[in-house]
mmCIF file of C-alpha atoms in Angstrom:
data_model
loop_
_atom_site.group_PDB
_atom_site.id
_atom_site.type_symbol
_atom_site.label_atom_id
_atom_site.label_comp_id
_atom_site.label_asym_id
_atom_site.label_seq_id
_atom_site.Cartn_x
_atom_site.Cartn_y
_atom_site.Cartn_z
ATOM 1 C CA LEU A 1 24.922 -3.924 -20.137
ATOM 2 C CA HIS A 2 24.810 -2.133 -17.097
ATOM 3 C CA THR A 3 21.542 -0.338 -15.695
ATOM 4 C CA SER A 4 22.060 1.894 -12.680
ATOM 5 C CA PRO A 5 19.459 0.800 -9.717
ATOM 6 C CA ASP A 6 18.173 4.740 -10.076
ATOM 7 C CA ARG A 7 17.006 3.818 -13.632
ATOM 8 C CA VAL A 8 15.564 0.349 -12.553
ATOM 9 C CA LEU A 9 13.718 2.417 -9.854
ATOM 10 C CA ALA A 10 12.198 5.054 -12.038
ATOM 11 C CA PHE A 11 10.974 2.123 -14.287
ATOM 12 C CA PHE A 12 9.441 0.219 -11.651
ATOM 13 C CA THR A 13 7.598 3.216 -10.432
ATOM 14 C CA GLU A 14 5.849 3.549 -13.847
ATOM 15 C CA VAL A 15 5.164 0.084 -13.774
ATOM 16 C CA LEU A 16 3.607 0.273 -10.433
ATOM 17 C CA LYS A 17 1.584 3.689 -11.584
ATOM 18 C CA THR A 18 0.506 2.033 -14.517
ATOM 19 C CA ALA A 19 -0.671 -1.783 -13.218
ATOM 20 C CA PHE A 20 -2.305 -0.629 -10.092
ATOM 21 C CA PRO A 21 -5.200 1.981 -9.761
ATOM 22 C CA ASN A 22 -4.343 4.811 -6.877
ATOM 23 C CA ASP A 23 -7.262 3.274 -4.547
ATOM 24 C CA PHE A 24 -5.279 0.009 -4.278
ATOM 25 C CA TRP A 25 -2.400 2.149 -2.460
ATOM 26 C CA GLY A 26 -4.783 4.283 -0.478
ATOM 27 C CA SER A 27 -2.880 7.432 -0.332
ATOM 28 C CA HIS A 28 0.097 9.322 -2.235
ATOM 29 C CA HIS A 29 1.864 8.816 1.250
ATOM 30 C CA ASN A 30 1.063 4.787 0.948
ATOM 31 C CA PHE A 31 2.628 4.900 -2.654
ATOM 32 C CA THR A 32 5.712 7.052 -1.760
ATOM 33 C CA ILE A 33 6.320 4.382 1.350
ATOM 34 C CA VAL A 34 6.278 1.515 -1.331
ATOM 35 C CA ILE A 35 8.512 3.159 -3.631
ATOM 36 C CA ARG A 36 10.938 4.120 -1.038
ATOM 37 C CA THR A 37 10.927 0.285 0.046
ATOM 38 C CA LEU A 38 11.282 -0.690 -3.254
ATOM 39 C CA LYS A 39 14.552 1.796 -3.407
ATOM 40 C CA ARG A 40 16.028 0.066 -0.363
ATOM 41 C CA PHE A 41 15.200 -3.199 -1.896
ATOM 42 C CA LEU A 42 17.080 -2.315 -5.106
ATOM 43 C CA PHE A 43 20.128 -0.850 -3.404
ATOM 44 C CA MET A 44 20.814 -4.068 -1.180
ATOM 45 C CA ARG A 45 23.496 -6.081 -1.697
ATOM 46 C CA ARG A 46 23.180 -10.000 -2.536
ATOM 47 C CA HIS A 47 22.845 -11.535 1.139
ATOM 48 C CA GLU A 48 21.128 -8.514 2.705
ATOM 49 C CA GLN A 49 17.334 -9.312 3.300
ATOM 50 C CA LEU A 50 14.110 -6.803 3.787
ATOM 51 C CA THR A 51 11.760 -8.063 6.443
ATOM 52 C CA GLU A 52 8.016 -7.892 6.032
ATOM 53 C CA LYS A 53 7.986 -5.726 8.868
ATOM 54 C CA ALA A 54 10.012 -3.436 7.185
ATOM 55 C CA ILE A 55 8.054 -3.566 3.740
ATOM 56 C CA VAL A 56 5.030 -2.266 5.696
ATOM 57 C CA ASN A 57 6.411 0.057 8.110
ATOM 58 C CA GLY A 58 5.116 3.606 7.613
ATOM 59 C CA ILE A 59 2.012 2.435 5.427
ATOM 60 C CA ARG A 60 -1.338 3.833 6.878
ATOM 61 C CA VAL A 61 -3.571 1.109 6.862
ATOM 62 C CA LYS A 62 -6.678 3.425 7.860
ATOM 63 C CA ASP A 63 -5.895 5.103 4.108
ATOM 64 C CA ILE A 64 -6.553 1.823 2.326
ATOM 65 C CA THR A 65 -10.511 1.940 1.795
ATOM 66 C CA TRP A 66 -10.886 -1.048 0.015
ATOM 67 C CA LEU A 67 -10.035 -2.928 3.640
ATOM 68 C CA CYS A 68 -13.298 -1.508 5.101
ATOM 69 C CA PRO A 69 -15.643 -1.218 2.776
ATOM 70 C CA SER A 70 -18.260 -0.128 5.018
ATOM 71 C CA ASN A 71 -16.684 3.194 5.434
ATOM 72 C CA PRO A 72 -18.860 6.131 3.846
ATOM 73 C CA SER A 73 -16.619 7.490 0.801
ATOM 74 C CA ARG A 74 -14.673 10.410 1.324
ATOM 75 C CA ASP A 75 -15.904 12.128 -2.006
ATOM 76 C CA ASP A 76 -19.544 11.164 -1.452
ATOM 77 C CA ASP A 77 -21.846 14.672 -1.713
ATOM 78 C CA ASP A 78 -24.986 13.097 -1.010
ATOM 79 C CA PRO A 79 -26.258 14.906 2.263
ATOM 80 C CA GLN A 80 -28.457 11.880 3.366
ATOM 81 C CA LYS A 81 -25.720 9.491 3.244
ATOM 82 C CA LYS A 82 -23.485 11.823 5.134
ATOM 83 C CA ASP A 83 -26.189 12.320 7.657
ATOM 84 C CA ASP A 84 -26.237 8.591 7.637
ATOM 85 C CA ALA A 85 -22.596 8.064 8.307
ATOM 86 C CA ASN A 86 -22.415 10.462 11.334
ATOM 87 C CA LYS A 87 -25.228 8.335 13.445
ATOM 88 C CA ASN A 88 -23.888 4.846 15.143
ATOM 89 C CA HIS A 89 -26.056 2.092 15.057
ATOM 90 C CA TYR A 90 -28.549 3.687 17.559
ATOM 91 C CA GLY A 91 -29.250 6.607 15.300
ATOM 92 C CA LYS A 92 -26.926 9.162 17.678
ATOM 93 C CA LYS A 93 -24.521 11.662 16.103
ATOM 94 C CA GLN A 94 -21.162 10.024 16.204
ATOM 95 C CA ALA A 95 -18.266 12.309 17.922
ATOM 96 C CA ASN A 96 -15.879 11.653 15.068
ATOM 97 C CA GLY A 97 -17.621 12.768 12.025
ATOM 98 C CA GLY A 98 -19.167 9.702 10.522
ATOM 99 C CA ARG A 99 -15.304 8.220 10.569
ATOM 100 C CA ASN A 100 -15.815 4.373 11.830
ATOM 101 C CA ALA A 101 -13.202 3.880 14.970
ATOM 102 C CA TYR A 102 -11.260 0.731 14.189
ATOM 103 C CA SER A 103 -11.164 -1.827 17.387
ATOM 104 C CA ALA A 104 -7.802 -2.878 17.882
ATOM 105 C CA SER A 105 -8.784 -6.119 16.720
ATOM 106 C CA ASN A 106 -9.979 -4.868 13.240
ATOM 107 C CA HIS A 107 -6.675 -3.142 12.750
ATOM 108 C CA ALA A 108 -4.669 -6.290 13.307
ATOM 109 C CA ALA A 109 -6.637 -8.065 11.040
ATOM 110 C CA SER A 110 -6.089 -4.929 8.156
ATOM 111 C CA THR A 111 -2.310 -4.663 8.975
ATOM 112 C CA THR A 112 -2.177 -8.668 8.771
ATOM 113 C CA LEU A 113 -3.691 -8.247 5.280
ATOM 114 C CA VAL A 114 -1.627 -5.383 4.286
ATOM 115 C CA ARG A 115 1.376 -7.470 5.054
ATOM 116 C CA ASN A 116 0.310 -10.328 2.741
ATOM 117 C CA VAL A 117 -0.589 -8.180 -0.115
ATOM 118 C CA MET A 118 2.777 -6.485 0.059
ATOM 119 C CA ARG A 119 4.606 -9.779 0.381
ATOM 120 C CA TRP A 120 2.455 -10.762 -2.981
ATOM 121 C CA LEU A 121 3.515 -7.824 -4.442
ATOM 122 C CA TYR A 122 7.225 -8.478 -3.983
ATOM 123 C CA CYS A 123 7.380 -12.329 -4.258
ATOM 124 C CA GLN A 124 4.877 -12.647 -7.130
ATOM 125 C CA TYR A 125 5.237 -9.229 -8.926
ATOM 126 C CA ILE A 126 8.179 -7.256 -8.114
ATOM 127 C CA ILE A 127 10.818 -10.015 -7.967
ATOM 128 C CA PRO A 128 10.027 -12.095 -11.276
ATOM 129 C CA LEU A 129 9.079 -8.631 -13.204
ATOM 130 C CA LEU A 130 12.919 -7.624 -12.088
ATOM 131 C CA ARG A 131 14.469 -11.575 -13.002
ATOM 132 C CA SER A 132 12.841 -11.608 -16.325
ATOM 133 C CA LEU A 133 13.737 -7.893 -17.298
ATOM 134 C CA PHE A 134 17.034 -7.301 -15.590
ATOM 135 C CA TYR A 135 20.271 -9.749 -15.571
ATOM 136 C CA ILE A 136 20.541 -9.993 -11.815
#
């Protein structure tokens, strides 16, 4: 039996929506990027390759809140917490509205972690599921 890549993509879109919570992706934009990359992967020929860099290209690392648990929650309604979040460790107000600035090393470490998670997603989740459910 032949299943079109579009139907396989629709199946995997639903699987990823069901298996992983929205917080895992960080934002709708990131989920859309993952699905777009998955579409490229599913439409590739036998000997074509998808690089790790291509898999994470376009993903907004700062949207993934579980990478930096010290960041205040966006939907937090407690005014005391919001006021504390707008202060740096010296008790002075921050100019950026309480968003913690990423240092270059923190961003690099977060990007590496996202690459590792995406590698795991493809190598240990998507590809085995694809092999077990479809003839390739």
